[in-house]
Tab-separated table of C-alpha atoms in Angstrom:
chain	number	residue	atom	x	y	z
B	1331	UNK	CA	0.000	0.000	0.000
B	1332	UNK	CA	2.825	2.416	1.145
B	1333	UNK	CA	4.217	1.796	-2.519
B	1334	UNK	CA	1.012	3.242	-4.593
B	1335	UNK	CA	1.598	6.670	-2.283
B	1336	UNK	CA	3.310	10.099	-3.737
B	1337	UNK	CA	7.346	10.218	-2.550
B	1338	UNK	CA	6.210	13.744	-0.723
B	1339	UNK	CA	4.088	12.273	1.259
B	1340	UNK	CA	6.341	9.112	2.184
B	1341	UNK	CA	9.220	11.902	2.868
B	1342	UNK	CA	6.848	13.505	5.016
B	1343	UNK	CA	5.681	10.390	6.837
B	1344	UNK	CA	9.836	9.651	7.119
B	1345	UNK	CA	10.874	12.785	8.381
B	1346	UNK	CA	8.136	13.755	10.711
B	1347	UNK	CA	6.870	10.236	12.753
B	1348	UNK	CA	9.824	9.676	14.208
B	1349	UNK	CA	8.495	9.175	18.005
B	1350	UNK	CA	6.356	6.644	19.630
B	1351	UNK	CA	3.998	4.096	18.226
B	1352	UNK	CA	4.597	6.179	14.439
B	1353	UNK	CA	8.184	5.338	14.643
B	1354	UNK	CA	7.232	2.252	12.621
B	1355	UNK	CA	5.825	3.817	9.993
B	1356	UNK	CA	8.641	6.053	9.046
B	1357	UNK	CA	10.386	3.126	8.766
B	1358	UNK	CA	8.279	1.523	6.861
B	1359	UNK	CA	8.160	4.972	4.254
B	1360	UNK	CA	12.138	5.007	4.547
B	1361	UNK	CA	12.320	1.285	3.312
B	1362	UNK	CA	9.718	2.113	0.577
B	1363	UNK	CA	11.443	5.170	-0.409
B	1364	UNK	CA	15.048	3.042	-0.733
B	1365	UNK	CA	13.194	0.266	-2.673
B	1366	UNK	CA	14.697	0.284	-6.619
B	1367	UNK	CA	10.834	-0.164	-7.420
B	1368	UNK	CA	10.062	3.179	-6.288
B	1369	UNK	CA	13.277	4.871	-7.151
B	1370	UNK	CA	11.341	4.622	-10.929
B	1371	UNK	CA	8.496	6.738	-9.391
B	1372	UNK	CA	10.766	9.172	-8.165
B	1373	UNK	CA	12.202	9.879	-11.570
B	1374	UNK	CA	9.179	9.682	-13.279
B	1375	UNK	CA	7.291	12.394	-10.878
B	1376	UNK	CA	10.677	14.472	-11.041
B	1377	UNK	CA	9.791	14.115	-14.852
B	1378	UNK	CA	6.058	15.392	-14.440
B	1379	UNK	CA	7.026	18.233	-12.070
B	1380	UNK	CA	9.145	19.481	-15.193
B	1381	UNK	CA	6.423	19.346	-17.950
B	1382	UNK	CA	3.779	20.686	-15.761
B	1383	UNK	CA	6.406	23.687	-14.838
B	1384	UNK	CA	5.519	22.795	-11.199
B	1385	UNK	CA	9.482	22.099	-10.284
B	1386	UNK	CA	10.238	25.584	-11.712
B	1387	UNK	CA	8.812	27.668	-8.849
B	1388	UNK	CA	11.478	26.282	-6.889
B	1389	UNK	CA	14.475	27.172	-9.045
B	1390	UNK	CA	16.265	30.436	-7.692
B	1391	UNK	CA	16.967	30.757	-11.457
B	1392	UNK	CA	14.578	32.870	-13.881
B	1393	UNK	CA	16.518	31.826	-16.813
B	1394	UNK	CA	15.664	28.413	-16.902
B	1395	UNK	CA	12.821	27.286	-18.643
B	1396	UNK	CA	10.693	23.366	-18.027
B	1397	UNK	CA	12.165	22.436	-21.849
B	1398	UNK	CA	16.036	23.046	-20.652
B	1399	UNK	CA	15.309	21.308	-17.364
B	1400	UNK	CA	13.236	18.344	-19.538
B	1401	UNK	CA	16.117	17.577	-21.169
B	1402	UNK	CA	19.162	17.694	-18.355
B	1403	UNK	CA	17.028	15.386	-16.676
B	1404	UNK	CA	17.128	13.108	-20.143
B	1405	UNK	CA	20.710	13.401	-19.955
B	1406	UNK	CA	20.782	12.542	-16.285
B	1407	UNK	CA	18.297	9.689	-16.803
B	1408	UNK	CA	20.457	8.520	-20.057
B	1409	UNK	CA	23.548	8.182	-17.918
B	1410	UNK	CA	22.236	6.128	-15.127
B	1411	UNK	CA	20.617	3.697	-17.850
B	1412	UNK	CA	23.733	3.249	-19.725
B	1413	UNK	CA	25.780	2.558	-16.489
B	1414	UNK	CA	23.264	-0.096	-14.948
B	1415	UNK	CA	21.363	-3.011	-16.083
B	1416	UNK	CA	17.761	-1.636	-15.760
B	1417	UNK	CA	17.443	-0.288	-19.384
B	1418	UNK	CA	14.162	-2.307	-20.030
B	1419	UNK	CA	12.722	-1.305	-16.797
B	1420	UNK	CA	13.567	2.345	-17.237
B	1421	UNK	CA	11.836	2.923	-21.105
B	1422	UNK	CA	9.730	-0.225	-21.517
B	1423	UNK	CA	6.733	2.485	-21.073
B	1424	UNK	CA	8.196	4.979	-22.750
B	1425	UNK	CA	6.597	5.498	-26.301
B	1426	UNK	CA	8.437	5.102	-29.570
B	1427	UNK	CA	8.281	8.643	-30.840
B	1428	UNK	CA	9.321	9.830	-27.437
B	1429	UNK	CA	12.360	7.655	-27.611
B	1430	UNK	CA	13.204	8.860	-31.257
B	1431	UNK	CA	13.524	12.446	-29.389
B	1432	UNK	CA	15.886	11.264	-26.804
B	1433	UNK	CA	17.941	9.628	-29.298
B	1434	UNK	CA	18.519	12.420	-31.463
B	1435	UNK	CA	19.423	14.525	-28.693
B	1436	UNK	CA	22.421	12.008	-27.796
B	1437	UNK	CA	25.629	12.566	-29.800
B	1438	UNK	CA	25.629	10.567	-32.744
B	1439	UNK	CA	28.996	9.220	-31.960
B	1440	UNK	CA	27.115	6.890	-29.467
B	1441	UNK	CA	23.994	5.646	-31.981
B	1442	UNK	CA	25.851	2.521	-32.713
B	1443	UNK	CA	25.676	2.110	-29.501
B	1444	UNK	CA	22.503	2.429	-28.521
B	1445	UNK	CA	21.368	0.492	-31.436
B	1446	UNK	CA	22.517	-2.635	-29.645
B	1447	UNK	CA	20.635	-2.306	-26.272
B	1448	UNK	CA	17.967	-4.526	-27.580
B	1449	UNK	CA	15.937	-5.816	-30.414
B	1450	UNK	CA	13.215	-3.184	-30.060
B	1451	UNK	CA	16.178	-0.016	-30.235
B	1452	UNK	CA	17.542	-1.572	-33.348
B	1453	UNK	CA	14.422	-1.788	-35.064
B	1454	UNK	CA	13.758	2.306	-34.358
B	1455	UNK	CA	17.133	2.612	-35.703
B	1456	UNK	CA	16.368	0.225	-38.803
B	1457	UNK	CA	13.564	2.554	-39.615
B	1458	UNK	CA	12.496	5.771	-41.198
B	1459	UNK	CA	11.020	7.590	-38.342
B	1460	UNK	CA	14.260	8.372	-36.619
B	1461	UNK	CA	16.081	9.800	-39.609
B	1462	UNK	CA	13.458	12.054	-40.548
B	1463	UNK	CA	13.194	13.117	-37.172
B	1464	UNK	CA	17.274	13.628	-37.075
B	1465	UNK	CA	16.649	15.456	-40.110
B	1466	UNK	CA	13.864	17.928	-39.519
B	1467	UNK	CA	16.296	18.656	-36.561
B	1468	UNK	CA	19.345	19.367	-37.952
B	1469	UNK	CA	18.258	20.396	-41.250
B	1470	UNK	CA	14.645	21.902	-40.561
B	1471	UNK	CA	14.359	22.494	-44.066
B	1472	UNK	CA	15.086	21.279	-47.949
B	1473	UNK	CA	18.189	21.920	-48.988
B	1474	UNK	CA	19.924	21.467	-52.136
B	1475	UNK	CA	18.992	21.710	-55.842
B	1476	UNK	CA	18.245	18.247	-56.468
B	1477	UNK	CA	14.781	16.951	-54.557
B	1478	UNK	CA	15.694	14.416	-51.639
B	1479	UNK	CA	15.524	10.876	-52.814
B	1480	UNK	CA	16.433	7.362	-50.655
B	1481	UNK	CA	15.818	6.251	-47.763
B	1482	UNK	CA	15.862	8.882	-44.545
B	1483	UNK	CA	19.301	7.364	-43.468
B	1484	UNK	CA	21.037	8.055	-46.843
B	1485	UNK	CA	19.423	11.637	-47.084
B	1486	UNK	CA	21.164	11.892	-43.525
B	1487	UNK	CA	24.493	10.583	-44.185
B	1488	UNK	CA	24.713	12.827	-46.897
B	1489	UNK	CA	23.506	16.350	-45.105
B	1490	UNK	CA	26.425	14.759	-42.441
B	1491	UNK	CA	28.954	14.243	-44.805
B	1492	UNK	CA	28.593	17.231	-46.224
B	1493	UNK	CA	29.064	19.282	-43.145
B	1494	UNK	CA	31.732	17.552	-41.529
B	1495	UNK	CA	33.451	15.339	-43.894
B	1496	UNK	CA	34.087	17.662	-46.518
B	1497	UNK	CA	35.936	21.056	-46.554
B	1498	UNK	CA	33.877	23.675	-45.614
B	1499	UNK	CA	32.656	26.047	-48.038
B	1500	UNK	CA	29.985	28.521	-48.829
B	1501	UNK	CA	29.291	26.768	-51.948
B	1502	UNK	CA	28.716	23.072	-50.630
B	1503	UNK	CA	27.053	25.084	-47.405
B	1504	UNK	CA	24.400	25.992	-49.837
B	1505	UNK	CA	24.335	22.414	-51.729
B	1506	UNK	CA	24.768	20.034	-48.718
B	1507	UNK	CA	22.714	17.386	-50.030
B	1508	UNK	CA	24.061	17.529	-53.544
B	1509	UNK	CA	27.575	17.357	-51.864
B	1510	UNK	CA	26.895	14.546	-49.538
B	1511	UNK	CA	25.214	12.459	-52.259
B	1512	UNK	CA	28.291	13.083	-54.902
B	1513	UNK	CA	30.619	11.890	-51.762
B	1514	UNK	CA	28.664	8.729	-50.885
B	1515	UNK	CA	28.070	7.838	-54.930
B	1516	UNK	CA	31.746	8.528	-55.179
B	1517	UNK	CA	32.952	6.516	-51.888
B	1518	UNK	CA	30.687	3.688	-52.990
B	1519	UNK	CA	31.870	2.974	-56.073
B	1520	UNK	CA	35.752	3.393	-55.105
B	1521	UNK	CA	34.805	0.870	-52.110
B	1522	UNK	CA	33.787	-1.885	-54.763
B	1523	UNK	CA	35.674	-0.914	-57.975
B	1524	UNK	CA	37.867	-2.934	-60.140
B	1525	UNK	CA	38.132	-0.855	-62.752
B	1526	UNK	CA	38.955	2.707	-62.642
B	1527	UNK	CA	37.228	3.911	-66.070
B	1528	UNK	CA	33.400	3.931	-64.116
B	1529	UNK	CA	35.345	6.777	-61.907
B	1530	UNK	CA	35.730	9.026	-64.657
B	1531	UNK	CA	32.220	8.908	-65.701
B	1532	UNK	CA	31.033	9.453	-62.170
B	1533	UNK	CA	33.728	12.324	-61.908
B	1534	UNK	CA	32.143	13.660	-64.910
B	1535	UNK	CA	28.741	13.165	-63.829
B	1536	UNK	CA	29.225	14.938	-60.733
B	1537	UNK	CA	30.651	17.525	-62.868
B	1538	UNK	CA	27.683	17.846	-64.796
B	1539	UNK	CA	25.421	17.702	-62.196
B	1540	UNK	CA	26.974	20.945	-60.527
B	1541	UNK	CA	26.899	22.755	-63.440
B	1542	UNK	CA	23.189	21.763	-63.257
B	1543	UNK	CA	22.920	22.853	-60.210
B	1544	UNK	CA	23.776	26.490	-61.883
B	1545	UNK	CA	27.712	27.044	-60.779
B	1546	UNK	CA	30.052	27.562	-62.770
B	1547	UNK	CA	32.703	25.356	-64.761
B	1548	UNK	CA	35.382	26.824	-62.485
B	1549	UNK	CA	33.446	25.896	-59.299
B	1550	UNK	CA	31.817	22.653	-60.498
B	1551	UNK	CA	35.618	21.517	-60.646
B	1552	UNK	CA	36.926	22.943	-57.754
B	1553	UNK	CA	33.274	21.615	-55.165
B	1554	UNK	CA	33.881	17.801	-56.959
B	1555	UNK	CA	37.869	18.241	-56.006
B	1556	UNK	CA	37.068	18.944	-52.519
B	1557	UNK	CA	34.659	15.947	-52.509
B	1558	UNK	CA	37.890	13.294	-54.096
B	1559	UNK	CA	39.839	15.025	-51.504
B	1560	UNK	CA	37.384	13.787	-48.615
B	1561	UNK	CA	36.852	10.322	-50.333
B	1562	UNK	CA	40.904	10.387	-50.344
B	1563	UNK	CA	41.571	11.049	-46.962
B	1564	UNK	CA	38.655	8.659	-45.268
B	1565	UNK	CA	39.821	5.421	-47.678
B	1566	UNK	CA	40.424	2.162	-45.596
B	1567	UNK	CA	44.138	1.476	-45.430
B	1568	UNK	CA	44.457	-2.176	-47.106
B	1569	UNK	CA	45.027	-3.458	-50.352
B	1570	UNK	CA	42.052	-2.962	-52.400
B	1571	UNK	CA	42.854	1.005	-51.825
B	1572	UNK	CA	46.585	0.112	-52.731
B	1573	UNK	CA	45.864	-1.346	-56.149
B	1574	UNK	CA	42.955	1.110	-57.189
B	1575	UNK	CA	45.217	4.279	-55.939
B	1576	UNK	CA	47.827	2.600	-57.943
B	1577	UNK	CA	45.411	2.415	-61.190
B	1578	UNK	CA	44.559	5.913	-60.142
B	1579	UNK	CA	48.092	7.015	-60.891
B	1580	UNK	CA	48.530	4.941	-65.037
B	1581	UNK	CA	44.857	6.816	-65.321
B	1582	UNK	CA	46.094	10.120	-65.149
B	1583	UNK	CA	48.270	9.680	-68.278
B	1584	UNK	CA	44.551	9.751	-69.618
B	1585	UNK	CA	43.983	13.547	-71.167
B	1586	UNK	CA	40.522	14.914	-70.274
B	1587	UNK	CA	39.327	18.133	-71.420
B	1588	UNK	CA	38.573	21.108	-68.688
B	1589	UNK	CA	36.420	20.489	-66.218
B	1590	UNK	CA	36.511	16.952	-66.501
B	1591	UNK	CA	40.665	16.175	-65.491
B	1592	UNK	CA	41.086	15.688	-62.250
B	1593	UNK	CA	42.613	19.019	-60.428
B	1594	UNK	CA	46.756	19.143	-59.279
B	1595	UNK	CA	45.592	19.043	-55.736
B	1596	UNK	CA	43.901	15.635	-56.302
B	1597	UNK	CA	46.665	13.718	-58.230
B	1598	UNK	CA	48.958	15.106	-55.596
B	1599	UNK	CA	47.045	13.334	-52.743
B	1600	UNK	CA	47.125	10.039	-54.131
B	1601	UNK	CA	50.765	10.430	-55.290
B	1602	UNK	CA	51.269	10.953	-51.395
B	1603	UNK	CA	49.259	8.832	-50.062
B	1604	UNK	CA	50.550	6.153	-52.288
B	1605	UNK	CA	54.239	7.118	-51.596
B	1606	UNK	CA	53.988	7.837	-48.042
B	1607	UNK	CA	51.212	5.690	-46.182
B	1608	UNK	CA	51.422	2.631	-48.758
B	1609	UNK	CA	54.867	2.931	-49.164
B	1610	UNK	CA	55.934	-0.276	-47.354
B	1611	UNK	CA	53.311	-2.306	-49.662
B	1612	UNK	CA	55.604	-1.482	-52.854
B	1613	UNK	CA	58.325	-4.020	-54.900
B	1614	UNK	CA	61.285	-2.338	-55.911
B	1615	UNK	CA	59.742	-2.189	-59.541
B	1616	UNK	CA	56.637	-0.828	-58.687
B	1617	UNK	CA	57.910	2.262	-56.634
B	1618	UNK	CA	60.274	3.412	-58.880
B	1619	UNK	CA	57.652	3.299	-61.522
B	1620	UNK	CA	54.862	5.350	-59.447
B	1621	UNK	CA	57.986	7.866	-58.173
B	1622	UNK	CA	58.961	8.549	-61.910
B	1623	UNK	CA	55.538	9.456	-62.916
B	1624	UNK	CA	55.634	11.933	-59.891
B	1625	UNK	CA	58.906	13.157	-61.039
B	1626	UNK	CA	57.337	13.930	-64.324
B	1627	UNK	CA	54.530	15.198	-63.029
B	1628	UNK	CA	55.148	17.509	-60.274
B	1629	UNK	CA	58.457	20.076	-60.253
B	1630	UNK	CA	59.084	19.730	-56.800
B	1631	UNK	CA	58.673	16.573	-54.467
B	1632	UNK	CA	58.775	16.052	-50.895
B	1633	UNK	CA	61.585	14.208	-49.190
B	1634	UNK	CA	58.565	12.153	-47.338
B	1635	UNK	CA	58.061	10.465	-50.468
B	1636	UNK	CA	61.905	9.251	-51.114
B	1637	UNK	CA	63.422	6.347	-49.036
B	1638	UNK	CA	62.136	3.417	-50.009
């Protein structure tokens, strides 16, 4: 019975009966009180006190507002579920689309994560509702030229990659889905290519589609540079990257016509990644090939890439 009662009256009954024949009882309320049962009550009236704006007449501070203290007690709550085994206990009651808004408030860094609690999580996560929740919140509206098409997680990925993959500029700023969906085409086909032909049509495509977009030449070629760059420098270190950077390197023999070549700043990177991170992977035959064609391509050459 002492379990179905409010914690301010139990805290009353524990505080104040504390002589006599009531000694019992605040016993009793200090047992309930201390019971992991009722801890959940605790939080979730702690919880209602917030929404109703009930806990805010006791705050010394007007700045804070029942939304700000909503969510530090999220965060709060988050922690103590993440550190202990009652996750299940915790949000079993706790509807889906109110979940969705406590995971997109968590750093991304930890959705993997949280995708593994239990069936239920990874099946939010598996979804569409989540991403287009993550998206109306960081991107509240459309963006790009091109209309939004996929699945919620792969319009996501993109906005992401666009913003903190790839260099930051005002053009891709203004383009970040365009961007993010040239990087992820681009990444994807590197990932599982065998031949490096298909990567000059998609470097022309993404070209084209730019200059769609209504930049210019100059800037279509410059925005898909900084996307190779960003492909580049995120590649997995192992041998499929090897080979196809080294395929990379007899392909630029190939003249294109402007826009289409692939800028200085992007044969460079593969010349040094090739000749500094994958320089161990090299025969004798090999590297001097690969450092002659940087000889005659570039004036001057770091002593980094020297030494084998």
């Amino acid at each position: 019975m002492l379990g179905t009662l409010p914690s301010k009256y139990l805290k009353w009954v524990s505080k104040t009966l504390r002589a006599r024949d009531y000694e019992e009882w605040a016993k009793l309320a200090d047992e309930v009180l201390q019971d992991p049962v009722y801890k959940d009550r605790l939080e979730w009236e702690l919880a209602e006190k917030i929404l109703t704006g009930d806990d805010c007449n006791n705050k010394t501070s007007s700045t804070r507002n029942p939304v700000s203290d909503l969510l530090d007690f999220i965060s709060s709550l988050w922690v103590g579920v993440m550190n202990s085994d009652r996750v299940d206990d915790e949000f079993q009651k706790i509807p889906d689309h109110l979940l969705i808004e406590i995971f997109i408030r968590v750093p991304n860094s930890n959705w993997a994560k949280i995708s593994c609690v239990n069936k239920h999580w990874a099946n939010i996560f598996q979804g569409e509702t989540l991403w287009q929740a993550a998206i109306i919140k960081t991107w509240p509206r459309g963006t790009g030229s091109i209309p939004r098409g996929g699945s919620c997680r792969r319009i996501y990925t993109a906005l992401y990659a666009s913003k903190h993959v790839i260099t930051k500029d005002h053009e891709i700023a203004e383009n970040p889905e365009v961007v993010g969906n040239a990087y992820l085409l681009l990444k994807e086909q590197i990932e599982i290519s065998t031949d490096p032909f298909p990567l000059e049509i998609i470097h022309g495509t993404i070209i084209d589609d730019f200059i769609a977009c209504g930049k210019s030449r100059d800037k279509a070629h410059e925005m898909t540079s900084q996307i190779w760059l960003a492909v580049i420098d995120n590649m997995v270190e192992n041998e499929h990257t090897f080979e196809l950077l080294k395929r990379l390197v007899q392909e630029g023999d190939v003249f294109l016509p402007y826009p289409y070549s692939r800028s200085y700043k992007v044969q460079w990177r593969v010349f040094e990644k090739l000749l500094t991170d994958f320089r161990d992977c090299f025969n004798k035959v090999d590297y001097f090939e690969v450092l002659g064609r940087a000889k005659y391509k570039f004036l001057h050459r770091p002593p980094s890439w020297l030494g084998y």
